[in-house]
Amino acid sequence: MAKIVVDPLTRIEGHLKIEVTVDSGEITDARSAGTTFRGFEILLKGRDPFDAQFLVQRICGVCPTAHAMAAALSLDSAFGIADKIPDNGRILRNLIQGANYIQSHILHFYHLAALDYVDVTKVAEYQGKDANLNSIKDFITRATNSNNMSMLSPFYPRYEGDYRLTDDANIVATRHYVEALNMRRLAHEMATLFCGKMPHNVAIVPGGVTEGPTIDKIANFMWKLEELRKFVNDVYLPDVIAVAAAYSDYFAIGKGCGTLYSTGVFDLDTKETNLDKRNRLLKQGLTSASNFVYNPIDSKKVSEDVKNSWYKSPSGLHPSNGQTTPEREKAGGYTWAKAPRYDGKVCEVGPLARMAITYSYGDTVVKQMVDNTLAYFNATPAALFSVMGRHAARALEAKFVADKMVEWLLALKPGEPCCAEWETPNEAEGMGAWEAPRGSIAHWIKIGNKRIANYQCVPPTSWNGSPRDDKGNPGPIEQALIGTRIKDEHNPFEIGRIVRSFDP
Amino acid sequence: MELNRRDFLRLSAISTVSVGLMYLRITEFAKDGSPVYAATSDTTEIPIIWLATGSCTGCTISLLNSLSPTIRNILIDEVVPSKHLSMRFHSTIMASEGELALEELKKTALNKGNYILVVEGAISTKDHGIYCEVGEIEGKGITGLEQTVSLGKDAMLVLAAGTCASYGGIPSAAPNTGGYTSVTKVFADAGIKTPVVNVPGCPPHPDWFVGTAATVLISGIEAVKLDPYGRPLAFYGKRIHEICPRNGSFQLGQFSKKFSDPYCMYQLGCKGPVTYADCPIRLWNSGNSWCVGANSLCIGCVEPGFPDIMSPLMKKAEGWEVDPLALPKPEKEDTGISPALAAGLGAIAGAAVTGAGVAISRQISTKPKTDEKSQKE
């Protein structure tokens, strides 16, 4: 029996430690641990509720928009204006969030995940005239001539022995890695047109957004979006398919817990004040890898266990009454992440969950995209619940959302309101559920004396990266690791590939 | 070729002649007529260790948004002629992980005085910094505090990327459960003399970071003129309110009453009058917009004491009645803040969270005078 510790688990947001036990080449136990505590839920108390969406964005610099949305939705509901958001405000929120979905998914595949599969050093063999590739070739040659491989950082050192693309495919993928850097920047520029700056926007506020649409900005947004859609269709999707074909065994690796949960994202109208039932593009719901049956959700059934987390506050609380009292030396604790559960169940969240739930709900476009992809690989739906299934679902979702954004953009009405008016109530409660690119996100707020009396966040990596709950059930990433065969304990590619497929 | 500390210090002394020579190389052309800008074998390698502590990764994401140079230029090419930033450790982008990554980090750090340390995030100091662990070495968790101290003492210089590393930022907001603080404070407590340049912002504009790094690489750290808070005057030398395109409506007494109004946002609580940065003229995300441009407010994210001292971020605090016309102009007297404003800031801080920013407002009110020479840079 051997123990492998990967700390830091890199190319993610934040600080994550993965510890696995390997017996006869197979992972028999796994622990996922968040190693940093900044105390947002504590520092929010006592502040003006209107400041929440600005502070919470700083929880995650990759998905700040989703935190802003969860906060704004919780304030919409606390202020009693959830059904009064003007269409411009609703649509602009969707467009700002949509732009960050595209940004985040491209960043995830090319800049966070791809180095697990693509051998950048093969560019040394490149013979063409592409300036980007030649500058990378010079960069590699310089390191090899100096006999100093450290000069190849950040692409080196790395695990060795399992890069399977052809030389040409490695070269093309490297060119796309560079192109994708520009594309994700473009997606942020697109969001900025309506939100001031990225990351950490200033436009998403309770009631809607601060800046209304103008014709010039709509046109500007449209052409940026066109370029991104072209990249998603012509580059991102084909690259995911090429990588998936070369690493097809990863359709059977990293299955996970098999229960999928989504709180839904992209409001199609705001008539419904109960966010569990609001009309959304990607549906709220719960489904299972074994039967694909759609189930509606009730956010009252969410609870957070802390038996194995570094908190001394009570375990099993609903987040509306949640507490966060750190105790780093707590016996049995091994992470700063709490263990959120839905109706007691361990749930995977993220693009795979959203696509599977929207599929099970009966959305014809999503169904067709997923079925076509499965047909291409001659695979059954079970293959979706895997490392490559998650990458494929993420890429398909990027296309699905980007295509919808065109319709939304054309529905904007310059000159009409973009924000509802409100006043801070003395006492109120609110819940804001939404989906970050990497999964379900929900915030619960209590207001007392016009101040934040309690604030609890349940972000995506609390779900996926959660520790064991009070009953001892491992979290989704832990479950996805357990049972995996490690080919080479000195180069345990499998661990990073599985964990990163969740985009923690 | 790697730069050692002596070379580096000498760089500070030499300047225009060598800079001119460096740029000559950019005019060379390859056989197919394309300019030669890629790194060559005479390139000087400047190893970078990018340490993420109590952060959100937003500073890294903002750096990825750099338009010119692009992030590809920064990582692969000579970001300034003859010099290449070699990103030896950066947990968000590097291929390696775990032990393999930490070995490379250790190897880089052994070359004392020859690497630049970038810190992204605030540093937990309470209970020996256990609220932020950044890796495991030989079965023991290593804290951001330990890494900041051990890597910081032997670095040629430290760039504190973002408001968290520069001043503590949001993790240090009251009640500051993890005892988060800035690089400068950690160094002061540990007696570390390595120079620190703060590049605050939540996140910092990529130009601020790249421009600061480029200045250091071309002309040495002496060429970076700093304000009393350790930030480059080149980017943080002007008050937002004074260079704001809505200053005209302020002069005419036109104030926005709600966020969608196109006038001066001061009455709604804009922190432009007490914030130093060039956002209104530089603009964000390749020049597409900025905070007030989106009909929202400047929330003062580049300032020491953010967020407490700026709270409530999105409203004008009761008692904060300042006449921005009466604010001193920085070129005349850089106290930065009038007594009335200092009192106002105290009120803001008091209104935010009990006691939080009072000490900081005092600090700002006694902001020392910047020497005039620096102001002209």
PDB file of N, CA, C and O in Angstrom, chain A residues 7-8 10-11 13 15 17 35 37 47-48 51 54 58 61 132 135 142 150 153-154 157 159 184 188-189 192 196 198 202 210 328 500, chain B residues 39-40 45 52-53 56 65 72 87-88 91 94-98 104 107 130-131 133 136 174 180 202 285-286 294 296 308 312-315:
ATOM      1  N   ASP A   7      -0.173  17.891  -3.619  1.00  0.00           N
ATOM      2  CA  ASP A   7      -0.459  19.155  -2.937  1.00  0.00           C
ATOM      3  C   ASP A   7       0.694  20.112  -3.218  1.00  0.00           C
ATOM      4  O   ASP A   7       1.788  19.863  -2.724  1.00  0.00           O
ATOM      5  N   PRO A   8       0.525  21.129  -3.997  1.00  0.00           N
ATOM      6  CA  PRO A   8      -0.743  21.609  -4.552  1.00  0.00           C
ATOM      7  C   PRO A   8      -1.179  20.831  -5.799  1.00  0.00           C
ATOM      8  O   PRO A   8      -0.362  20.443  -6.607  1.00  0.00           O
ATOM      9  N   THR A  10      -2.495  21.519  -9.010  1.00  0.00           N
ATOM     10  CA  THR A  10      -2.401  22.797  -9.732  1.00  0.00           C
ATOM     11  C   THR A  10      -3.427  22.905 -10.861  1.00  0.00           C
ATOM     12  O   THR A  10      -4.217  22.008 -11.081  1.00  0.00           O
ATOM     13  N   ARG A  11      -3.352  24.003 -11.576  1.00  0.00           N
ATOM     14  CA  ARG A  11      -4.254  24.336 -12.692  1.00  0.00           C
ATOM     15  C   ARG A  11      -5.736  24.245 -12.288  1.00  0.00           C
ATOM     16  O   ARG A  11      -6.548  23.595 -12.931  1.00  0.00           O
ATOM     17  N   GLU A  13      -8.656  26.754  -9.514  1.00  0.00           N
ATOM     18  CA  GLU A  13      -8.756  27.983  -8.727  1.00  0.00           C
ATOM     19  C   GLU A  13      -8.640  27.610  -7.264  1.00  0.00           C
ATOM     20  O   GLU A  13      -9.372  26.741  -6.796  1.00  0.00           O
ATOM     21  N   HIS A  15      -6.695  26.475  -3.507  1.00  0.00           N
ATOM     22  CA  HIS A  15      -5.702  25.548  -2.970  1.00  0.00           C
ATOM     23  C   HIS A  15      -6.366  24.213  -2.665  1.00  0.00           C
ATOM     24  O   HIS A  15      -7.223  24.126  -1.797  1.00  0.00           O
ATOM     25  N   LYS A  17      -5.739  19.952  -2.064  1.00  0.00           N
ATOM     26  CA  LYS A  17      -4.816  18.854  -1.797  1.00  0.00           C
ATOM     27  C   LYS A  17      -5.566  17.545  -2.025  1.00  0.00           C
ATOM     28  O   LYS A  17      -6.699  17.386  -1.569  1.00  0.00           O
ATOM     29  N   THR A  35      -7.441  23.848   1.348  1.00  0.00           N
ATOM     30  CA  THR A  35      -6.454  24.159   2.388  1.00  0.00           C
ATOM     31  C   THR A  35      -6.398  25.639   2.753  1.00  0.00           C
ATOM     32  O   THR A  35      -5.488  26.053   3.457  1.00  0.00           O
ATOM     33  N   PHE A  37      -8.687  29.100   4.145  1.00  0.00           N
ATOM     34  CA  PHE A  37      -9.913  29.678   4.710  1.00  0.00           C
ATOM     35  C   PHE A  37      -9.728  31.183   4.806  1.00  0.00           C
ATOM     36  O   PHE A  37      -8.836  31.657   5.500  1.00  0.00           O
ATOM     37  N   ARG A  47     -22.285  44.128   7.457  1.00  0.00           N
ATOM     38  CA  ARG A  47     -22.101  45.078   6.355  1.00  0.00           C
ATOM     39  C   ARG A  47     -23.426  45.427   5.689  1.00  0.00           C
ATOM     40  O   ARG A  47     -24.436  44.764   5.895  1.00  0.00           O
ATOM     41  N   ASP A  48     -23.384  46.454   4.846  1.00  0.00           N
ATOM     42  CA  ASP A  48     -24.557  46.841   4.076  1.00  0.00           C
ATOM     43  C   ASP A  48     -24.866  45.731   3.068  1.00  0.00           C
ATOM     44  O   ASP A  48     -23.976  45.316   2.320  1.00  0.00           O
ATOM     45  N   ASP A  51     -23.554  45.739  -0.517  1.00  0.00           N
ATOM     46  CA  ASP A  51     -22.144  45.471  -0.824  1.00  0.00           C
ATOM     47  C   ASP A  51     -21.871  43.997  -1.113  1.00  0.00           C
ATOM     48  O   ASP A  51     -20.791  43.648  -1.598  1.00  0.00           O
ATOM     49  N   PHE A  54     -20.411  42.649  -4.434  1.00  0.00           N
ATOM     50  CA  PHE A  54     -19.057  43.071  -4.761  1.00  0.00           C
ATOM     51  C   PHE A  54     -18.045  42.262  -3.961  1.00  0.00           C
ATOM     52  O   PHE A  54     -17.012  41.855  -4.477  1.00  0.00           O
ATOM     53  N   ARG A  58     -15.118  38.133  -4.965  1.00  0.00           N
ATOM     54  CA  ARG A  58     -13.706  37.857  -4.671  1.00  0.00           C
ATOM     55  C   ARG A  58     -13.510  36.470  -4.045  1.00  0.00           C
ATOM     56  O   ARG A  58     -12.399  36.111  -3.677  1.00  0.00           O
ATOM     57  N   GLY A  61     -11.923  34.271  -8.563  1.00  0.00           N
ATOM     58  CA  GLY A  61     -11.594  35.158  -9.680  1.00  0.00           C
ATOM     59  C   GLY A  61     -11.859  34.552 -11.040  1.00  0.00           C
ATOM     60  O   GLY A  61     -11.801  35.236 -12.053  1.00  0.00           O
ATOM     61  N   ASN A 132       3.373  32.313 -34.149  1.00  0.00           N
ATOM     62  CA  ASN A 132       3.165  31.848 -32.776  1.00  0.00           C
ATOM     63  C   ASN A 132       3.926  30.567 -32.511  1.00  0.00           C
ATOM     64  O   ASN A 132       4.604  30.418 -31.501  1.00  0.00           O
ATOM     65  N   SER A 135       7.726  31.041 -32.421  1.00  0.00           N
ATOM     66  CA  SER A 135       8.259  31.622 -31.182  1.00  0.00           C
ATOM     67  C   SER A 135       8.273  30.563 -30.075  1.00  0.00           C
ATOM     68  O   SER A 135       9.180  30.536 -29.250  1.00  0.00           O
ATOM     69  N   ARG A 142      15.857  26.933 -27.316  1.00  0.00           N
ATOM     70  CA  ARG A 142      16.734  27.657 -26.393  1.00  0.00           C
ATOM     71  C   ARG A 142      16.970  26.835 -25.118  1.00  0.00           C
ATOM     72  O   ARG A 142      18.091  26.737 -24.625  1.00  0.00           O
ATOM     73  N   SER A 150      14.458  23.613 -17.095  1.00  0.00           N
ATOM     74  CA  SER A 150      13.660  24.560 -16.299  1.00  0.00           C
ATOM     75  C   SER A 150      13.228  25.760 -17.144  1.00  0.00           C
ATOM     76  O   SER A 150      12.223  26.404 -16.851  1.00  0.00           O
ATOM     77  N   SER A 153       9.670  26.087 -18.359  1.00  0.00           N
ATOM     78  CA  SER A 153       8.527  26.372 -17.488  1.00  0.00           C
ATOM     79  C   SER A 153       7.664  27.453 -18.152  1.00  0.00           C
ATOM     80  O   SER A 153       8.205  28.295 -18.859  1.00  0.00           O
ATOM     81  N   PRO A 154       6.361  27.473 -17.966  1.00  0.00           N
ATOM     82  CA  PRO A 154       5.568  26.630 -17.059  1.00  0.00           C
ATOM     83  C   PRO A 154       5.116  25.283 -17.673  1.00  0.00           C
ATOM     84  O   PRO A 154       4.234  24.652 -17.113  1.00  0.00           O
ATOM     85  N   PRO A 157       8.622  21.187 -15.246  1.00  0.00           N
ATOM     86  CA  PRO A 157       8.488  19.738 -15.368  1.00  0.00           C
ATOM     87  C   PRO A 157       7.018  19.302 -15.471  1.00  0.00           C
ATOM     88  O   PRO A 157       6.113  20.108 -15.283  1.00  0.00           O
ATOM     89  N   TYR A 159       4.492  15.282 -15.560  1.00  0.00           N
ATOM     90  CA  TYR A 159       4.539  13.821 -15.562  1.00  0.00           C
ATOM     91  C   TYR A 159       4.913  13.359 -16.965  1.00  0.00           C
ATOM     92  O   TYR A 159       4.596  14.026 -17.959  1.00  0.00           O
ATOM     93  N   ARG A 184     -10.256  33.676 -24.782  1.00  0.00           N
ATOM     94  CA  ARG A 184     -10.823  33.888 -23.453  1.00  0.00           C
ATOM     95  C   ARG A 184     -10.708  35.351 -23.046  1.00  0.00           C
ATOM     96  O   ARG A 184     -11.583  35.892 -22.366  1.00  0.00           O
ATOM     97  N   HIS A 188     -13.878  38.030 -22.118  1.00  0.00           N
ATOM     98  CA  HIS A 188     -13.918  39.010 -21.026  1.00  0.00           C
ATOM     99  C   HIS A 188     -14.172  40.419 -21.560  1.00  0.00           C
ATOM    100  O   HIS A 188     -14.899  41.198 -20.947  1.00  0.00           O
ATOM    101  N   GLU A 189     -13.578  40.733 -22.711  1.00  0.00           N
ATOM    102  CA  GLU A 189     -13.829  42.048 -23.315  1.00  0.00           C
ATOM    103  C   GLU A 189     -15.311  42.197 -23.655  1.00  0.00           C
ATOM    104  O   GLU A 189     -15.912  43.262 -23.452  1.00  0.00           O
ATOM    105  N   THR A 192     -17.248  42.889 -20.585  1.00  0.00           N
ATOM    106  CA  THR A 192     -16.930  44.230 -20.094  1.00  0.00           C
ATOM    107  C   THR A 192     -17.783  45.312 -20.751  1.00  0.00           C
ATOM    108  O   THR A 192     -18.057  46.342 -20.142  1.00  0.00           O
ATOM    109  N   GLY A 196     -18.468  46.879 -17.066  1.00  0.00           N
ATOM    110  CA  GLY A 196     -17.404  47.719 -16.512  1.00  0.00           C
ATOM    111  C   GLY A 196     -16.029  47.123 -16.551  1.00  0.00           C
ATOM    112  O   GLY A 196     -15.113  47.693 -17.120  1.00  0.00           O
ATOM    113  N   MET A 198     -13.675  43.064 -16.025  1.00  0.00           N
ATOM    114  CA  MET A 198     -13.598  41.636 -15.671  1.00  0.00           C
ATOM    115  C   MET A 198     -12.152  41.299 -15.337  1.00  0.00           C
ATOM    116  O   MET A 198     -11.255  41.790 -16.019  1.00  0.00           O
ATOM    117  N   VAL A 202     -18.848  45.377 -11.938  1.00  0.00           N
ATOM    118  CA  VAL A 202     -19.521  46.342 -11.048  1.00  0.00           C
ATOM    119  C   VAL A 202     -20.976  46.571 -11.450  1.00  0.00           C
ATOM    120  O   VAL A 202     -21.654  47.399 -10.861  1.00  0.00           O
ATOM    121  N   THR A 210     -26.567  47.962 -13.834  1.00  0.00           N
ATOM    122  CA  THR A 210     -26.424  49.423 -13.763  1.00  0.00           C
ATOM    123  C   THR A 210     -26.418  50.082 -15.130  1.00  0.00           C
ATOM    124  O   THR A 210     -26.722  51.256 -15.252  1.00  0.00           O
ATOM    125  N   ARG A 328      -9.291  24.831  13.313  1.00  0.00           N
ATOM    126  CA  ARG A 328      -8.327  24.154  12.454  1.00  0.00           C
ATOM    127  C   ARG A 328      -7.820  22.844  13.063  1.00  0.00           C
ATOM    128  O   ARG A 328      -7.499  21.904  12.338  1.00  0.00           O
ATOM    129  N   ARG A 500      -9.297  17.411 -12.368  1.00  0.00           N
ATOM    130  CA  ARG A 500      -9.501  18.592 -13.219  1.00  0.00           C
ATOM    131  C   ARG A 500     -10.748  18.485 -14.091  1.00  0.00           C
ATOM    132  O   ARG A 500     -11.292  19.504 -14.524  1.00  0.00           O
TER     133      ARG A 500
ATOM    134  N   ALA B  39      12.495  34.798 -28.201  1.00  0.00           N
ATOM    135  CA  ALA B  39      13.647  34.645 -27.321  1.00  0.00           C
ATOM    136  C   ALA B  39      14.730  33.812 -28.007  1.00  0.00           C
ATOM    137  O   ALA B  39      14.440  32.832 -28.677  1.00  0.00           O
ATOM    138  N   THR B  40      15.966  34.218 -27.855  1.00  0.00           N
ATOM    139  CA  THR B  40      17.093  33.519 -28.471  1.00  0.00           C
ATOM    140  C   THR B  40      18.020  33.009 -27.384  1.00  0.00           C
ATOM    141  O   THR B  40      17.753  33.184 -26.194  1.00  0.00           O
ATOM    142  N   GLU B  45      17.444  34.911 -18.755  1.00  0.00           N
ATOM    143  CA  GLU B  45      16.293  34.297 -18.105  1.00  0.00           C
ATOM    144  C   GLU B  45      16.062  34.948 -16.744  1.00  0.00           C
ATOM    145  O   GLU B  45      16.979  34.992 -15.923  1.00  0.00           O
ATOM    146  N   ALA B  52       0.726  31.913  -4.842  1.00  0.00           N
ATOM    147  CA  ALA B  52      -0.658  32.267  -4.528  1.00  0.00           C
ATOM    148  C   ALA B  52      -0.908  31.944  -3.065  1.00  0.00           C
ATOM    149  O   ALA B  52      -0.687  30.816  -2.625  1.00  0.00           O
ATOM    150  N   THR B  53      -1.344  32.934  -2.313  1.00  0.00           N
ATOM    151  CA  THR B  53      -1.657  32.712  -0.887  1.00  0.00           C
ATOM    152  C   THR B  53      -3.176  32.838  -0.724  1.00  0.00           C
ATOM    153  O   THR B  53      -3.908  32.173  -1.432  1.00  0.00           O
ATOM    154  N   CYS B  56      -8.056  34.872  -4.736  1.00  0.00           N
ATOM    155  CA  CYS B  56      -9.178  34.316  -5.497  1.00  0.00           C
ATOM    156  C   CYS B  56      -8.734  33.934  -6.893  1.00  0.00           C
ATOM    157  O   CYS B  56      -9.566  33.523  -7.712  1.00  0.00           O
ATOM    158  N   ASN B  65      -5.471  38.694 -19.189  1.00  0.00           N
ATOM    159  CA  ASN B  65      -6.179  39.616 -20.084  1.00  0.00           C
ATOM    160  C   ASN B  65      -5.259  40.663 -20.707  1.00  0.00           C
ATOM    161  O   ASN B  65      -5.737  41.544 -21.415  1.00  0.00           O
ATOM    162  N   ARG B  72       0.927  35.352 -24.034  1.00  0.00           N
ATOM    163  CA  ARG B  72       1.871  34.486 -24.751  1.00  0.00           C
ATOM    164  C   ARG B  72       3.227  35.195 -24.857  1.00  0.00           C
ATOM    165  O   ARG B  72       4.275  34.595 -24.626  1.00  0.00           O
ATOM    166  N   MET B  87       8.543  31.508 -16.005  1.00  0.00           N
ATOM    167  CA  MET B  87       7.567  31.253 -14.945  1.00  0.00           C
ATOM    168  C   MET B  87       7.813  29.876 -14.328  1.00  0.00           C
ATOM    169  O   MET B  87       7.204  28.892 -14.724  1.00  0.00           O
ATOM    170  N   ARG B  88       8.715  29.813 -13.347  1.00  0.00           N
ATOM    171  CA  ARG B  88       9.139  28.517 -12.794  1.00  0.00           C
ATOM    172  C   ARG B  88       8.088  27.889 -11.885  1.00  0.00           C
ATOM    173  O   ARG B  88       8.086  26.684 -11.675  1.00  0.00           O
ATOM    174  N   SER B  91       0.895  28.203  -9.736  1.00  0.00           N
ATOM    175  CA  SER B  91       0.014  27.055  -9.530  1.00  0.00           C
ATOM    176  C   SER B  91      -1.198  27.051 -10.463  1.00  0.00           C
ATOM    177  O   SER B  91      -1.794  26.010 -10.678  1.00  0.00           O
ATOM    178  N   MET B  94       0.957  26.131 -14.402  1.00  0.00           N
ATOM    179  CA  MET B  94       2.087  25.238 -14.687  1.00  0.00           C
ATOM    180  C   MET B  94       1.646  23.785 -14.884  1.00  0.00           C
ATOM    181  O   MET B  94       0.657  23.333 -14.325  1.00  0.00           O
ATOM    182  N   ALA B  95       2.432  23.090 -15.699  1.00  0.00           N
ATOM    183  CA  ALA B  95       2.108  21.702 -16.022  1.00  0.00           C
ATOM    184  C   ALA B  95       2.238  20.809 -14.791  1.00  0.00           C
ATOM    185  O   ALA B  95       1.457  19.880 -14.606  1.00  0.00           O
ATOM    186  N   SER B  96       3.219  21.092 -13.959  1.00  0.00           N
ATOM    187  CA  SER B  96       3.513  20.167 -12.859  1.00  0.00           C
ATOM    188  C   SER B  96       2.566  20.364 -11.687  1.00  0.00           C
ATOM    189  O   SER B  96       1.855  21.371 -11.600  1.00  0.00           O
ATOM    190  N   GLU B  97       2.578  19.399 -10.800  1.00  0.00           N
ATOM    191  CA  GLU B  97       1.762  19.490  -9.589  1.00  0.00           C
ATOM    192  C   GLU B  97       2.483  18.781  -8.459  1.00  0.00           C
ATOM    193  O   GLU B  97       3.472  18.073  -8.677  1.00  0.00           O
ATOM    194  N   GLY B  98       1.966  18.999  -7.239  1.00  0.00           N
ATOM    195  CA  GLY B  98       2.474  18.285  -6.069  1.00  0.00           C
ATOM    196  C   GLY B  98       3.979  18.409  -5.890  1.00  0.00           C
ATOM    197  O   GLY B  98       4.574  19.467  -6.098  1.00  0.00           O
ATOM    198  N   GLU B 104      10.747  21.903  -8.190  1.00  0.00           N
ATOM    199  CA  GLU B 104      11.178  22.958  -9.118  1.00  0.00           C
ATOM    200  C   GLU B 104      11.229  24.302  -8.379  1.00  0.00           C
ATOM    201  O   GLU B 104      12.147  25.104  -8.598  1.00  0.00           O
ATOM    202  N   LYS B 107      14.356  24.302  -6.266  1.00  0.00           N
ATOM    203  CA  LYS B 107      15.539  24.460  -7.117  1.00  0.00           C
ATOM    204  C   LYS B 107      15.713  25.925  -7.534  1.00  0.00           C
ATOM    205  O   LYS B 107      16.813  26.473  -7.480  1.00  0.00           O
ATOM    206  N   ILE B 130      -1.919  29.078   9.739  1.00  0.00           N
ATOM    207  CA  ILE B 130      -2.528  27.803   9.322  1.00  0.00           C
ATOM    208  C   ILE B 130      -3.823  27.954   8.538  1.00  0.00           C
ATOM    209  O   ILE B 130      -4.368  26.977   8.046  1.00  0.00           O
ATOM    210  N   TYR B 131      -4.326  29.179   8.397  1.00  0.00           N
ATOM    211  CA  TYR B 131      -5.556  29.346   7.620  1.00  0.00           C
ATOM    212  C   TYR B 131      -5.286  29.331   6.117  1.00  0.00           C
ATOM    213  O   TYR B 131      -6.211  29.346   5.318  1.00  0.00           O
ATOM    214  N   GLU B 133      -2.717  27.102   3.723  1.00  0.00           N
ATOM    215  CA  GLU B 133      -1.625  26.187   3.405  1.00  0.00           C
ATOM    216  C   GLU B 133      -1.526  26.060   1.895  1.00  0.00           C
ATOM    217  O   GLU B 133      -2.534  25.986   1.205  1.00  0.00           O
ATOM    218  N   GLU B 136       2.369  20.634   0.444  1.00  0.00           N
ATOM    219  CA  GLU B 136       2.818  19.721   1.488  1.00  0.00           C
ATOM    220  C   GLU B 136       4.233  19.245   1.164  1.00  0.00           C
ATOM    221  O   GLU B 136       4.503  18.799   0.048  1.00  0.00           O
ATOM    222  N   ALA B 174     -12.444  43.223   8.475  1.00  0.00           N
ATOM    223  CA  ALA B 174     -12.889  42.892   9.825  1.00  0.00           C
ATOM    224  C   ALA B 174     -13.944  41.787   9.785  1.00  0.00           C
ATOM    225  O   ALA B 174     -14.784  41.800   8.895  1.00  0.00           O
ATOM    226  N   TYR B 180      -5.119  37.855   8.266  1.00  0.00           N
ATOM    227  CA  TYR B 180      -4.491  38.092   6.961  1.00  0.00           C
ATOM    228  C   TYR B 180      -3.863  39.478   6.900  1.00  0.00           C
ATOM    229  O   TYR B 180      -4.400  40.452   7.428  1.00  0.00           O
ATOM    230  N   CYS B 202      -8.194  45.279  -7.311  1.00  0.00           N
ATOM    231  CA  CYS B 202      -8.939  44.055  -7.007  1.00  0.00           C
ATOM    232  C   CYS B 202      -9.820  43.717  -8.193  1.00  0.00           C
ATOM    233  O   CYS B 202     -11.018  43.924  -8.142  1.00  0.00           O
ATOM    234  N   ASN B 285     -10.027  45.957 -19.724  1.00  0.00           N
ATOM    235  CA  ASN B 285     -10.269  44.892 -20.706  1.00  0.00           C
ATOM    236  C   ASN B 285     -10.112  45.411 -22.130  1.00  0.00           C
ATOM    237  O   ASN B 285     -11.074  45.502 -22.886  1.00  0.00           O
ATOM    238  N   SER B 286      -8.896  45.777 -22.428  1.00  0.00           N
ATOM    239  CA  SER B 286      -8.520  46.248 -23.766  1.00  0.00           C
ATOM    240  C   SER B 286      -9.236  47.551 -24.121  1.00  0.00           C
ATOM    241  O   SER B 286      -9.560  47.803 -25.281  1.00  0.00           O
ATOM    242  N   ALA B 294     -19.583  51.964 -16.598  1.00  0.00           N
ATOM    243  CA  ALA B 294     -20.746  51.075 -16.578  1.00  0.00           C
ATOM    244  C   ALA B 294     -21.867  51.662 -15.708  1.00  0.00           C
ATOM    245  O   ALA B 294     -22.737  50.927 -15.233  1.00  0.00           O
ATOM    246  N   SER B 296     -21.660  52.591 -12.785  1.00  0.00           N
ATOM    247  CA  SER B 296     -21.559  52.122 -11.417  1.00  0.00           C
ATOM    248  C   SER B 296     -20.562  53.010 -10.678  1.00  0.00           C
ATOM    249  O   SER B 296     -20.270  54.113 -11.141  1.00  0.00           O
ATOM    250  N   ASP B 308     -12.752  47.785   4.086  1.00  0.00           N
ATOM    251  CA  ASP B 308     -13.401  48.379   5.264  1.00  0.00           C
ATOM    252  C   ASP B 308     -13.485  49.900   5.180  1.00  0.00           C
ATOM    253  O   ASP B 308     -14.526  50.488   5.450  1.00  0.00           O
ATOM    254  N   PRO B 312     -19.761  51.811   3.377  1.00  0.00           N
ATOM    255  CA  PRO B 312     -20.393  50.930   2.396  1.00  0.00           C
ATOM    256  C   PRO B 312     -19.885  51.225   0.986  1.00  0.00           C
ATOM    257  O   PRO B 312     -19.807  52.378   0.598  1.00  0.00           O
ATOM    258  N   LEU B 313     -19.553  50.170   0.280  1.00  0.00           N
ATOM    259  CA  LEU B 313     -18.953  50.344  -1.037  1.00  0.00           C
ATOM    260  C   LEU B 313     -19.889  51.062  -1.988  1.00  0.00           C
ATOM    261  O   LEU B 313     -19.473  51.892  -2.782  1.00  0.00           O
ATOM    262  N   MET B 314     -21.173  50.727  -1.926  1.00  0.00           N
ATOM    263  CA  MET B 314     -22.107  51.178  -2.963  1.00  0.00           C
ATOM    264  C   MET B 314     -23.031  52.290  -2.484  1.00  0.00           C
ATOM    265  O   MET B 314     -24.050  52.564  -3.114  1.00  0.00           O
ATOM    266  N   LYS B 315     -22.686  52.902  -1.357  1.00  0.00           N
ATOM    267  CA  LYS B 315     -23.486  54.031  -0.890  1.00  0.00           C
ATOM    268  C   LYS B 315     -22.547  55.090  -0.345  1.00  0.00           C
ATOM    269  O   LYS B 315     -21.395  54.788  -0.038  1.00  0.00           O
TER     270      LYS B 315
END
